[in-house]
Amino acid sequence: MIRVTGQTYQYPGSKAITFPDFGIEKGRHALLLGESGSGKTTLLHLIGGLLKAQSGLVTIGDVDLTALSESALDHFRGKHIGFVFQKNHLISALTVEHNLLSAPYF
């Protein structure tokens, strides 16, 4: 179960983004749609604990991510959350093989 409640995030120099409350039950799928710049990636980063919101809660199972220390959040994320980023985070000076071999170190 993922529950998002009262989430607001503001990038420096921008207006705040307020996200609607929602929940996704375990085993269910959801689709996130919106215009470019509407906050889709920001919301995913908030749910994944990569960003800290100015207000609100993100709960995964019975764990409130907003209450975790950075260390505890890193540990939780490593065990329970996976990311496929929009952009490749590769080192252009390395071969494909060396980029793959270096992945565990980043």
CSV table of C-alpha atoms in Angstrom, one decimal:
chain,number,residue,atom,x,y,z
A,1,MET,CA,0.0,0.0,0.0
A,2,ILE,CA,1.3,3.4,-0.9
A,3,ARG,CA,-0.5,6.4,0.5
A,4,VAL,CA,0.2,10.0,-0.3
A,5,THR,CA,-1.4,12.7,1.8
A,6,GLY,CA,-1.0,16.5,1.7
A,7,GLN,CA,2.1,16.5,-0.4
A,8,THR,CA,3.5,19.9,-1.4
A,9,TYR,CA,6.9,20.5,-3.0
A,10,GLN,CA,8.6,23.7,-4.2
A,11,TYR,CA,11.7,24.0,-6.2
A,12,PRO,CA,13.7,27.2,-5.5
A,13,GLY,CA,12.4,30.1,-7.5
A,14,SER,CA,9.3,28.2,-8.6
A,15,LYS,CA,5.7,28.1,-7.3
A,16,ALA,CA,4.7,25.2,-5.1
A,17,ILE,CA,3.2,22.0,-6.5
A,18,THR,CA,0.4,20.5,-4.5
A,19,PHE,CA,-0.4,16.9,-5.2
A,20,PRO,CA,-3.8,15.3,-4.7
A,21,ASP,CA,-4.1,12.7,-1.9
A,22,PHE,CA,-4.3,9.1,-3.2
A,23,GLY,CA,-3.5,5.5,-2.3
A,24,ILE,CA,-2.5,2.5,-4.3
A,25,GLU,CA,-3.3,-1.0,-2.8
A,26,LYS,CA,-0.6,-3.7,-2.8
A,27,GLY,CA,-0.7,-5.7,-6.0
A,28,ARG,CA,-2.4,-2.9,-8.0
A,29,HIS,CA,-1.1,-0.8,-10.8
A,30,ALA,CA,-1.5,2.9,-11.5
A,31,LEU,CA,-0.9,5.3,-14.3
A,32,LEU,CA,0.5,8.8,-13.8
A,33,LEU,CA,-0.5,11.2,-16.5
A,34,GLY,CA,0.1,14.9,-16.8
A,35,GLU,CA,1.5,17.7,-19.0
A,36,SER,CA,5.2,18.3,-19.2
A,37,GLY,CA,6.3,20.2,-16.1
A,38,SER,CA,3.2,19.3,-14.1
A,39,GLY,CA,5.2,17.4,-11.4
A,40,LYS,CA,5.0,13.7,-12.4
A,41,THR,CA,8.7,13.1,-11.9
A,42,THR,CA,8.7,15.2,-8.7
A,43,LEU,CA,5.9,13.1,-7.3
A,44,LEU,CA,7.8,9.9,-8.1
A,45,HIS,CA,10.9,11.3,-6.4
A,46,LEU,CA,8.8,12.2,-3.3
A,47,ILE,CA,7.2,8.7,-3.2
A,48,GLY,CA,10.7,7.2,-3.6
A,49,GLY,CA,12.2,9.3,-0.9
A,50,LEU,CA,14.6,11.1,-3.2
A,51,LEU,CA,13.1,14.4,-2.4
A,52,LYS,CA,11.6,15.7,0.9
A,53,ALA,CA,8.3,17.6,0.7
A,54,GLN,CA,7.6,20.8,2.4
A,55,SER,CA,4.4,19.2,3.8
A,56,GLY,CA,2.5,16.0,3.8
A,57,LEU,CA,3.1,12.3,4.3
A,58,VAL,CA,4.2,9.4,2.1
A,59,THR,CA,3.5,6.0,3.6
A,60,ILE,CA,4.6,2.7,2.1
A,61,GLY,CA,3.1,-0.3,4.0
A,62,ASP,CA,3.2,0.8,7.6
A,63,VAL,CA,6.4,3.0,7.1
A,64,ASP,CA,6.1,6.8,7.0
A,65,LEU,CA,9.0,7.8,4.7
A,66,THR,CA,8.7,11.4,5.8
A,67,ALA,CA,9.6,10.4,9.4
A,68,LEU,CA,12.8,8.4,8.5
A,69,SER,CA,16.3,9.7,9.0
A,70,GLU,CA,18.4,9.9,5.8
A,71,SER,CA,20.2,6.7,6.8
A,72,ALA,CA,17.0,4.8,7.5
A,73,LEU,CA,15.5,6.1,4.3
A,74,ASP,CA,18.5,4.9,2.3
A,75,HIS,CA,18.2,1.5,3.9
A,76,PHE,CA,14.4,1.3,3.3
A,77,ARG,CA,14.9,2.5,-0.3
A,78,GLY,CA,17.6,-0.1,-0.9
A,79,LYS,CA,15.4,-2.9,0.2
A,80,HIS,CA,11.9,-1.8,-1.1
A,81,ILE,CA,12.1,0.7,-3.9
A,82,GLY,CA,13.5,0.5,-7.4
A,83,PHE,CA,14.1,3.3,-10.0
A,84,VAL,CA,14.5,3.4,-13.7
A,85,PHE,CA,15.6,7.0,-14.4
A,86,GLN,CA,14.5,8.9,-17.5
A,87,LYS,CA,18.1,9.7,-18.5
A,88,ASN,CA,21.0,7.3,-18.7
A,89,HIS,CA,23.5,8.0,-16.0
A,90,LEU,CA,26.5,6.7,-17.9
A,91,ILE,CA,30.1,7.8,-18.1
A,92,SER,CA,30.8,8.6,-21.7
A,93,ALA,CA,34.5,7.9,-21.4
A,94,LEU,CA,33.8,4.3,-20.5
A,95,THR,CA,32.7,1.4,-22.7
A,96,VAL,CA,29.3,-0.1,-22.2
A,97,GLU,CA,30.9,-3.1,-20.4
A,98,HIS,CA,32.8,-0.8,-18.0
A,99,ASN,CA,29.7,1.3,-17.3
A,100,LEU,CA,27.8,-1.9,-16.4
A,101,LEU,CA,30.7,-3.1,-14.2
A,102,SER,CA,30.9,0.2,-12.4
A,103,ALA,CA,27.1,0.4,-11.6
A,104,PRO,CA,27.4,-1.3,-8.1
A,105,TYR,CA,29.8,1.5,-7.0
A,106,PHE,CA,27.5,4.4,-7.7
